[in-house]
Short mmCIF file of C-alpha atoms and ligand atoms in Angstrom, two decimals:
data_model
loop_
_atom_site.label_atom_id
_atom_site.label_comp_id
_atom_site.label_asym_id
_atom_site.label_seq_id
_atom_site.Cartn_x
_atom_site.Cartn_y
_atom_site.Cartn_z
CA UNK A 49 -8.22 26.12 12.87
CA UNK A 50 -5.40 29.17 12.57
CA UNK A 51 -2.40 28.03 12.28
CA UNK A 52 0.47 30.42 13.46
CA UNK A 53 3.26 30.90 11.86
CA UNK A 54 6.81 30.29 13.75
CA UNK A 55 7.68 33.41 15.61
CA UNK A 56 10.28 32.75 18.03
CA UNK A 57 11.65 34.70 20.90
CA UNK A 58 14.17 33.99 21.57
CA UNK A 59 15.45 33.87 18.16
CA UNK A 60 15.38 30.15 17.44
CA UNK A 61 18.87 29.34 15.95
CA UNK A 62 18.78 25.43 16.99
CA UNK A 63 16.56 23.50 13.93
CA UNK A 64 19.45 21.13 14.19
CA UNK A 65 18.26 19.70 17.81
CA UNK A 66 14.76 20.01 15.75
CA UNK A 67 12.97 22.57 13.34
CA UNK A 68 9.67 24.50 14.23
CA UNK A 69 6.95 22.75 12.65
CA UNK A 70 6.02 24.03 8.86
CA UNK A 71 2.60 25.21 8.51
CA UNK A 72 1.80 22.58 5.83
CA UNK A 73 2.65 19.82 8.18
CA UNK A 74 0.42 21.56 11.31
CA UNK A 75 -2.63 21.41 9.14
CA UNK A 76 -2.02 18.36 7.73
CA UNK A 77 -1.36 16.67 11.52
CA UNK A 78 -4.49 18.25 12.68
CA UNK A 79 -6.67 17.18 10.67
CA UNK A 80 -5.25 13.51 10.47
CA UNK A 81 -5.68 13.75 14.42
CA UNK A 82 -9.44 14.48 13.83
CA UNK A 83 -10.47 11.61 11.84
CA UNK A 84 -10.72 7.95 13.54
CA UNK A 85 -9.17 4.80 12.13
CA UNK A 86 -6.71 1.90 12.56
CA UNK A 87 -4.72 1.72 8.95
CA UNK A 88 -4.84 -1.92 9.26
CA UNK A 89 -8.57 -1.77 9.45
CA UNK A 90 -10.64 -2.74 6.26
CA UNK A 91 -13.71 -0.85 6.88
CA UNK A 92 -14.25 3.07 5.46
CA UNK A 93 -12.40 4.43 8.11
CA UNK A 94 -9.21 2.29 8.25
CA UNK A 95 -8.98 2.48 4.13
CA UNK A 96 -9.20 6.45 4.76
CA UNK A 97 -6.24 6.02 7.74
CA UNK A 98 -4.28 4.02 5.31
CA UNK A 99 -5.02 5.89 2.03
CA UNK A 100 -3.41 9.02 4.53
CA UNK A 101 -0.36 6.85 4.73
CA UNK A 102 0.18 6.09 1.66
CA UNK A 103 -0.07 9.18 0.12
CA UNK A 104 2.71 10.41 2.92
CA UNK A 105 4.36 7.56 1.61
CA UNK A 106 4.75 8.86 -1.76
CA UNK A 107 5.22 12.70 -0.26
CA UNK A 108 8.42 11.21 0.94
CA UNK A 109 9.75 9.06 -1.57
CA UNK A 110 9.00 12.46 -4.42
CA UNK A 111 11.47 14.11 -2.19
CA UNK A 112 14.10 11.33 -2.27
CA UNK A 113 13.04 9.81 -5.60
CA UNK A 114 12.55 6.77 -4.25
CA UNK A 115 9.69 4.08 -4.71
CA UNK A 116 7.27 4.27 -1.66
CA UNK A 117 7.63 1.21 -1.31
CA UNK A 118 11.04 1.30 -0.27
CA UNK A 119 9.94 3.41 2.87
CA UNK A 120 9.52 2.27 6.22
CA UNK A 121 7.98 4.14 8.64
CA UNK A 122 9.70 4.37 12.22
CA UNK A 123 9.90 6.53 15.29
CA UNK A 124 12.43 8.72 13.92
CA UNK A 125 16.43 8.33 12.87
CA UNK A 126 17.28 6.85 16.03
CA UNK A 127 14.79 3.64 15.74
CA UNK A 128 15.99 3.36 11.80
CA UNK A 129 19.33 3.54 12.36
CA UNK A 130 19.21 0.96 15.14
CA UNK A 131 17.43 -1.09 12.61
CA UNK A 132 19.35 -0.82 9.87
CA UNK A 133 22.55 -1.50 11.74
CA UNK A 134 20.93 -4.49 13.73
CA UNK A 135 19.62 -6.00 10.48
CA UNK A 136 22.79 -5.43 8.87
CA UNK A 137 25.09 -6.59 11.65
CA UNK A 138 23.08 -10.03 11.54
CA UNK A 139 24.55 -10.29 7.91
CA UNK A 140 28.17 -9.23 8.18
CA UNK A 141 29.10 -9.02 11.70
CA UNK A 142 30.84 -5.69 10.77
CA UNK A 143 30.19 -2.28 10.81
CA UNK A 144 32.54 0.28 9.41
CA UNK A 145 31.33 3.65 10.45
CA UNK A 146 33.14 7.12 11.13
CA UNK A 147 34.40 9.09 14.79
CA UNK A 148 31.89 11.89 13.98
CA UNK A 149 28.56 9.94 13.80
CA UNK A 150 26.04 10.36 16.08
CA UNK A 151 25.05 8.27 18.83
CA UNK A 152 22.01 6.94 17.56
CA UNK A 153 24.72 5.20 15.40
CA UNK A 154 27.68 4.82 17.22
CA UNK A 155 26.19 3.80 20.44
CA UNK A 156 23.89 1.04 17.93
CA UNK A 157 27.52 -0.11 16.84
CA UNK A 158 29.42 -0.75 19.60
CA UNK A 159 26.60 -2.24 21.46
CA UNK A 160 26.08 -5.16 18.64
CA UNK A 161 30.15 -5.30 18.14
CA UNK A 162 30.66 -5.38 22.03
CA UNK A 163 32.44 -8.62 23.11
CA UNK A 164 33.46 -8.84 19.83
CA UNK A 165 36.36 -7.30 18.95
CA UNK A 166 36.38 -7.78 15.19
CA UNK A 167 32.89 -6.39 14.72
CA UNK A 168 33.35 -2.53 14.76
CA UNK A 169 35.91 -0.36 12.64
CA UNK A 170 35.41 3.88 13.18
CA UNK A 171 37.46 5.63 10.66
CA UNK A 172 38.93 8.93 12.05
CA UNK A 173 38.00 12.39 9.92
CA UNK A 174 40.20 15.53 8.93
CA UNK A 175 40.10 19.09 10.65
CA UNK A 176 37.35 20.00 8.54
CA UNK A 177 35.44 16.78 9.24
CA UNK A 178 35.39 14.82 6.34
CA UNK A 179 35.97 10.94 6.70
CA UNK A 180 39.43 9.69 5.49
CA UNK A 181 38.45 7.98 2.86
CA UNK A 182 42.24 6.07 2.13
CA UNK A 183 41.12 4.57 5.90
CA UNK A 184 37.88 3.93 4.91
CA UNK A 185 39.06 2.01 1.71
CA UNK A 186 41.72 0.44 3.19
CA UNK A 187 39.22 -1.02 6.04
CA UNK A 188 36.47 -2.31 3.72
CA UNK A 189 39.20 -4.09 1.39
CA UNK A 190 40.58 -5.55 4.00
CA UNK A 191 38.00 -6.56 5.77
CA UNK A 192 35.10 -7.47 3.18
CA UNK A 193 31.35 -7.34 3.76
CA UNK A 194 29.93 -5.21 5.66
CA UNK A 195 27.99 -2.57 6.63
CA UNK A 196 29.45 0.61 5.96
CA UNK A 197 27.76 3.30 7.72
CA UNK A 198 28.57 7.33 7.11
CA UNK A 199 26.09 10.23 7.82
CA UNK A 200 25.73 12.54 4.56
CA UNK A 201 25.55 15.63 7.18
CA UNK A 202 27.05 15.90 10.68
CA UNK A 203 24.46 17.60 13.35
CA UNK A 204 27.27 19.31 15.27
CA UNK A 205 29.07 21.08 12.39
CA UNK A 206 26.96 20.20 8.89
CA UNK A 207 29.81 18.85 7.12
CA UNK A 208 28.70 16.92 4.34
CA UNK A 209 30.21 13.88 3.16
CA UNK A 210 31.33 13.17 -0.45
CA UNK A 211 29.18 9.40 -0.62
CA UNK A 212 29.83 8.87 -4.00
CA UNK A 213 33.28 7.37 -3.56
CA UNK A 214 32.32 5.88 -0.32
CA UNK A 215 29.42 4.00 -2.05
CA UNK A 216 32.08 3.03 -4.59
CA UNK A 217 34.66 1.44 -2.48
CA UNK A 218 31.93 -0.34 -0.64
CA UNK A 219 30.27 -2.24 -3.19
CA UNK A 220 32.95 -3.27 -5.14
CA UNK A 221 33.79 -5.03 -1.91
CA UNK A 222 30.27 -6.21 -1.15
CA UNK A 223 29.48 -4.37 1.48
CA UNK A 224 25.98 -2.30 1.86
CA UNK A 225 26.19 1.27 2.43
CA UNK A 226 24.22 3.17 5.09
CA UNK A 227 24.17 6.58 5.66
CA UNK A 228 22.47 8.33 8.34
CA UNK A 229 21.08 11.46 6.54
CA UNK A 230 18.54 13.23 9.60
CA UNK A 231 20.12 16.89 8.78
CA UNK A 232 20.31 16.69 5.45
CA UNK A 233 16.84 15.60 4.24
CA UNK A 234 14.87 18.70 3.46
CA UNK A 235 17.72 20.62 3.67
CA UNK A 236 19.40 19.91 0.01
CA UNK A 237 18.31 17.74 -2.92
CA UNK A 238 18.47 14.62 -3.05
CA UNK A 239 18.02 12.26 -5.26
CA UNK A 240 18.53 8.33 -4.80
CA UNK A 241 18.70 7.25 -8.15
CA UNK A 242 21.94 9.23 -8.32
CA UNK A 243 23.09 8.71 -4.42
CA UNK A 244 23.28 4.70 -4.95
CA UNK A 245 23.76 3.97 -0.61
CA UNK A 246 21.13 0.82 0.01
CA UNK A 247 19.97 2.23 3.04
CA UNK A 248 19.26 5.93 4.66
CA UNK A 249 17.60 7.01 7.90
CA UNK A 250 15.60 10.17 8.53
CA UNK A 251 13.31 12.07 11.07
CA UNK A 252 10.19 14.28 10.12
CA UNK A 253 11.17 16.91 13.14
CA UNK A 254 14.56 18.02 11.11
CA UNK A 255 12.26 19.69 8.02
CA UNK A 256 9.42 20.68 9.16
CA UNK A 257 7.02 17.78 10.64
CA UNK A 258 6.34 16.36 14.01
CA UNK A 259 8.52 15.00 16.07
CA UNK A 260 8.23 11.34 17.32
CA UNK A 261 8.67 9.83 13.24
CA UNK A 262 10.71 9.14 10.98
CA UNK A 263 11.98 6.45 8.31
CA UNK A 264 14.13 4.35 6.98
CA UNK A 265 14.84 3.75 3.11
CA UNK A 266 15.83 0.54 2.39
CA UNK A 267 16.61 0.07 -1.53
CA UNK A 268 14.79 -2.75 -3.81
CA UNK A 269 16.75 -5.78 -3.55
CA UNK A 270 19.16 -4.96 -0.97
CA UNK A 271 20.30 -8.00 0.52
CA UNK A 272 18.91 -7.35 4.19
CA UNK A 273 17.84 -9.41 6.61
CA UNK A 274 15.09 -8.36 8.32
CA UNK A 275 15.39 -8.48 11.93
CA UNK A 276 12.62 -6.16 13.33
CA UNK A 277 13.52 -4.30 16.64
CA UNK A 278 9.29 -4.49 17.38
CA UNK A 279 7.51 -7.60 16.83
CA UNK A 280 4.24 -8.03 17.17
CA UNK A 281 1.45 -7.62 13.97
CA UNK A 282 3.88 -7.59 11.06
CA UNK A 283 3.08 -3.49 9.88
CA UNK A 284 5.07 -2.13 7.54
CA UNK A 285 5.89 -5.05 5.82
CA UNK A 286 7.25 -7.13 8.69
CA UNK A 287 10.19 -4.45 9.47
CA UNK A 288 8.06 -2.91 12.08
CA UNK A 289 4.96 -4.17 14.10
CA UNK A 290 2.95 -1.36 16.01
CA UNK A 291 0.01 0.67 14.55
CA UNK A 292 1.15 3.22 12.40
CA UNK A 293 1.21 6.68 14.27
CA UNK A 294 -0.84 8.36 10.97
CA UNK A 295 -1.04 11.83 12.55
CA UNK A 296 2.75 11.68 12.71
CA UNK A 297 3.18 10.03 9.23
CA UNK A 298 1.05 12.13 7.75
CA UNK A 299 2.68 15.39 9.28
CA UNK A 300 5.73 13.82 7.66
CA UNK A 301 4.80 13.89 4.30
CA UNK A 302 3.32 17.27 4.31
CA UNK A 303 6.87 18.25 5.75
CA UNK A 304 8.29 16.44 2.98
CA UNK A 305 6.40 17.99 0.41
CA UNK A 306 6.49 21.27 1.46
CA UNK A 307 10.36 21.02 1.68
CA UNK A 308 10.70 19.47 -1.73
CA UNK A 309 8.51 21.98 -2.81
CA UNK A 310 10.81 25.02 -1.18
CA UNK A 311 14.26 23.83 -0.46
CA UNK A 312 15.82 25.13 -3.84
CA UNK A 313 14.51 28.73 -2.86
CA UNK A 314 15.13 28.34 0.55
CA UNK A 315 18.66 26.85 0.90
CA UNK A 316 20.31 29.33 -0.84
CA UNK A 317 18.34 32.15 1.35
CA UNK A 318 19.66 30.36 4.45
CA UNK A 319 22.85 29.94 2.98
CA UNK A 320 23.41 33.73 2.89
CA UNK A 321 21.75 34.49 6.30
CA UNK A 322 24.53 31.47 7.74
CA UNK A 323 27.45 34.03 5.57
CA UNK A 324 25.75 37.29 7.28
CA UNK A 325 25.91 35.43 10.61
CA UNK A 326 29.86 33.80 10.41
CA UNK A 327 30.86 36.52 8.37
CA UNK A 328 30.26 39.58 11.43
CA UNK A 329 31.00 37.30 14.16
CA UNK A 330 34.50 36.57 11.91
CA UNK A 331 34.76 40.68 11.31
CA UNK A 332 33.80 41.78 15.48
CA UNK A 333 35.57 38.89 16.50
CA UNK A 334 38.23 37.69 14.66
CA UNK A 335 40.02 35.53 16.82
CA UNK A 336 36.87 32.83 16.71
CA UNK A 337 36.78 29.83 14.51
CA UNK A 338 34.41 28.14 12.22
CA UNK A 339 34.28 24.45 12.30
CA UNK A 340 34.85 22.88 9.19
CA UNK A 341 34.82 25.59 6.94
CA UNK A 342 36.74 24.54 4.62
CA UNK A 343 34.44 21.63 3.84
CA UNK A 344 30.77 21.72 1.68
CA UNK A 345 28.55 22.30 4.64
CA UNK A 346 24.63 22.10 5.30
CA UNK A 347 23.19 26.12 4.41
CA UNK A 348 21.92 26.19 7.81
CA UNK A 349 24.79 25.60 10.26
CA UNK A 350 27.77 27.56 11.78
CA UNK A 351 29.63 26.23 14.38
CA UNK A 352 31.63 28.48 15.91
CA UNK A 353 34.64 28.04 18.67
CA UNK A 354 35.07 31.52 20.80
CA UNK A 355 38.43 30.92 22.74
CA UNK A 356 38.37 31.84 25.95
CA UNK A 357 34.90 32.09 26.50
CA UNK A 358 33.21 28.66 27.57
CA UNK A 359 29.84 27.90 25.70
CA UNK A 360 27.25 27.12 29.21
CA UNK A 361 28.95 30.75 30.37
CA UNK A 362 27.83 32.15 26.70
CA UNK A 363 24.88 30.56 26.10
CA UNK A 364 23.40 31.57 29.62
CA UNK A 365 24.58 35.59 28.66
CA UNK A 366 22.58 35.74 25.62
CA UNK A 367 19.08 34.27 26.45
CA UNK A 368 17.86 36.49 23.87
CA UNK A 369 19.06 33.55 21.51
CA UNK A 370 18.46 29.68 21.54
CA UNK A 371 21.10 27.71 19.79
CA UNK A 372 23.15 24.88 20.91
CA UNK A 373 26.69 23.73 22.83
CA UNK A 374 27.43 21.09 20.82
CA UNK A 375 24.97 17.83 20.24
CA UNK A 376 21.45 18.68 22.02
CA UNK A 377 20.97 14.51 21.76
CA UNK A 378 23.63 14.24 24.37
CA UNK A 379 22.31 17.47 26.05
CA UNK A 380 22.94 16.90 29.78
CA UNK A 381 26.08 14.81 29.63
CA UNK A 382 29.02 17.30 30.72
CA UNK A 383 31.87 15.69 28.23
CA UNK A 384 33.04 17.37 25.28
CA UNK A 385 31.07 17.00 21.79
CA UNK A 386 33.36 13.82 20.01
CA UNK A 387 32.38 15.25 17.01
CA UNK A 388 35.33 18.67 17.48
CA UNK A 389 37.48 16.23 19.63
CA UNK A 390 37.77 14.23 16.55
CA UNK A 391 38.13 16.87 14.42
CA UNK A 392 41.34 17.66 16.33
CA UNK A 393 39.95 20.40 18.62
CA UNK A 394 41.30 20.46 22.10
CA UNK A 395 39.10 19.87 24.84
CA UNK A 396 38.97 23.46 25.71
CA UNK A 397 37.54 24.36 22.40
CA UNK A 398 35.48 21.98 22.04
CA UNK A 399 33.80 23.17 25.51
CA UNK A 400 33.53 27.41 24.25
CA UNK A 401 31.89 26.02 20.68
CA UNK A 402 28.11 27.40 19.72
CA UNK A 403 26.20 25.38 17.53
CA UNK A 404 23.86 28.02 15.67
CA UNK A 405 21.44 26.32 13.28
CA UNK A 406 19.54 27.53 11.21
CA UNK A 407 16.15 27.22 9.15
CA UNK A 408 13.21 27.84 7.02
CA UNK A 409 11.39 30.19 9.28
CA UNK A 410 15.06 32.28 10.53
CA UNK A 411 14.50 35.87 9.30
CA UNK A 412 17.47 38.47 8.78
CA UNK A 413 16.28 40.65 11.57
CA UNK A 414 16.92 37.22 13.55
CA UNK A 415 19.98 37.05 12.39
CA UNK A 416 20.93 40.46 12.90
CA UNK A 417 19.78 40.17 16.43
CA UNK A 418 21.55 37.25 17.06
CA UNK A 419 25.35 38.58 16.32
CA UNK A 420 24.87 41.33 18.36
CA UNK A 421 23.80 39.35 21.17
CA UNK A 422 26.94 36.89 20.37
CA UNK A 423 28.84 39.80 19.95
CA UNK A 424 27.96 41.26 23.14
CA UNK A 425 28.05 37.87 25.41
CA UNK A 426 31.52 36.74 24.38
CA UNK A 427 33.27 39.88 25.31
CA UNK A 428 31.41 39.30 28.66
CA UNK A 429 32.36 36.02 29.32
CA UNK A 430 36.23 37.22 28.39
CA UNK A 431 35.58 39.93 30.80
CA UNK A 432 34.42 38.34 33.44
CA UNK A 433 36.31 35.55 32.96
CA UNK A 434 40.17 37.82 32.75
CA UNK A 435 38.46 39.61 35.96
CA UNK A 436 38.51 35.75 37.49
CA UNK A 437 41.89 34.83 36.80
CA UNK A 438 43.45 38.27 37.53
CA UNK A 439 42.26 38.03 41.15
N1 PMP B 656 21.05 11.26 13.53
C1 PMP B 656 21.37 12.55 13.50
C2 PMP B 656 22.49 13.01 12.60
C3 PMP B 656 20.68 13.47 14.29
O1 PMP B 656 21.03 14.75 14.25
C4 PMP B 656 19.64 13.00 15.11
C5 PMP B 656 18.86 13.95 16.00
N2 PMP B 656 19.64 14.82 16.75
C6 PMP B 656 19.34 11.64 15.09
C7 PMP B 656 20.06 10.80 14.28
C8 PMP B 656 18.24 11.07 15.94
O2 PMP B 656 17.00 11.57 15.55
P1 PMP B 656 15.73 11.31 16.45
O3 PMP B 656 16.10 11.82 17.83
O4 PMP B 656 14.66 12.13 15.83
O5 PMP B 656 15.45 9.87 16.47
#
């Protein structure tokens, strides 16, 4: 089979809603979607389905440096994050999570807290989006055990959060830490031995692999009960029943791998293509805003407010690129992304804010492209829009 390379037009700036497949993974899923068996199955061809899964298995856990066993295979960050939180809620009855996290978690949270109204604490971030961690400490001492649940990299803006100290204050009150870490996995290193949290989700489609899979870490010995969201034949260890989806899986891993392989050649390369791409938007237009820039932020994303010009009326006059207004998991819903509103961003900014992420395939020519098409579509929008109100 030929496998193409990614060659978007548009110019794809949205790998946070999800990341063109990397070659690696392509061939990989192919050929896992060729051969037959049931990894439960203990003839040839299930041992050959399951000897694919494991060795994803231990793709993924090289690039967290993690034990594969500590890996369980979901549908993505939205299943493991409603797992985790379920499993964890059955424990504590509390979940202490941050304003800026994304539904897959918040939504989880308040659904198990709701009728009770001791079961849910959201601690509120700065302008630049970083939790308050004084709040955060002050909830978890006062309150005790818990589950304490803050994403390592927000999707909207890619501020990342400092979980050292958050890990810290958590366990020397008993509570478990979870962190819901979809946009940062493949992005940046990371290591588990050194990030201690007991529990981290993550989807294959953010770095590279299919979407449809992803996983949830849950560290040796972590004091979880498990509460599967599927039951039925007991796979993966009891925490989730349902043949494993081994095309997917093994897409993952190959993702994995190839990221682990990469990421310390290719973050810093995004990293400057993100600085080419804020820093002439900033220069051509310097009355827009970048979204937490003062905080450490994911290589590939720039979220950027243009006042005056409202982010549908951009987006639809510069179809030459494909990024994002605001969250593309609550793509559809007309209210402002919670993510700026809590950031202190009025609603008005919040609604003329492009999300432009960006990843291992993005080329400078892309880039280049891109700003003058931003360029060009805000001072459009402002026209058209100072044409509106004038008559
Ligand atoms: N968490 C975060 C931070 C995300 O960005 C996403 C995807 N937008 C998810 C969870 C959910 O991932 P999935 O849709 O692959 O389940």
């Amino acid at each position: 089979m030929a496998v193409e390379t990614f060659d978007a037009s548009p110019v794809y700036l949205d790998y946070n809603a999800t990341a063109p497949m990397r070659p690696e993974a392509l061939e990989a899923v192919y050929d896992a979607l060729q051969a037959v068996g049931n990894a439960s199955s203990i003839h040839h061809h299930g041992r050959d389905a399951a000897s694919r899964v494991d060795r994803a298995r231990r793709q993924l856990a090289q690039l967290l440096s993690c034990s594969p066993g500590e890996v369980v295979f979901t549908s993505g960050a939205t299943e493991a994050n409603n797992l985790a939180l379920q499993a964890a809620y059955a424990e504590s009855g509390l979940i202490i999570t941050s304003s800026v996290e994304h539904p897959a978690v918040l939504e989880t949270a308040r659904a198990l807290a709701a009728g009770a109204s001791t079961g849910l604490v959201t601690v509120s971030v700065d302008e630049d989006g970083r939790i308050d961690l004084d709040e955060l400490r002050g909830a978890v001492q006062e309150r005790g055990a818990a589950l304490v649940s803050i994403m390592l990299a927000n999707n909207e803006t890619g501020v990342i959060n400092d979980l050292a100290p958050v890990v810290e204050v958590a366990h020397s009150a008993g509570a478990l830490v979870h962190t819901d870490a979809t946009q940062y996995v493949g992005r940046l290193p990371l290591d588990l031995d050194e990030l201690d949290v007991d529990l981290l989700s993550l989807s294959a489609h953010k770095f590279g692999g299919p979407q449809g899979v992803g996983a949830l870490f849950i560290r040796r010995g972590t004091p979880l009960p498990q509460r599967p969201l599927l039951l039925g034949g007991g796979h993966e260890r009891g925490w989730r029943a349902g043949t494993l989806n081994v095309p997917g899986i093994v897409g993952l891993g190959a993702a994995a791998d190839a990221a682990r392989r990469l990421l310390d050649d290719e973050a810093p390369r995004i990293a400057k293509l993100r600085d080419l791409l804020e820093g002439e938007i900033l220069a051509q237009l310097p009355e827009s805003r970048v979204n937490g820039a003062r905080a450490p932020r994911l290589p590939g994303v720039s979220s950027i407010t243009f006042p005056g010009a409202p982010a549908d009326a951009l987006l639809a006059s510069m179809p030459e690129v494909a990024a994002s207004d605001g969250s593309a998991c609550s793509a559809g819903a007309p209210t402002p992304s919670h993510v700026l509103l809590a950031m202190g961003l009025s609603r008005e900014a919040a609604d003329s804010t492009i999300r432009f992420s960006l990843g291992h395939a993005t080329t400078e020519q892309e880039i280049r492209r891109a700003i003058d098409a931003t360029v060009r579509a805000v001072i459009h929008v402002r026209t058209v829009m100072d044409a509106t109100v004038a008559s």
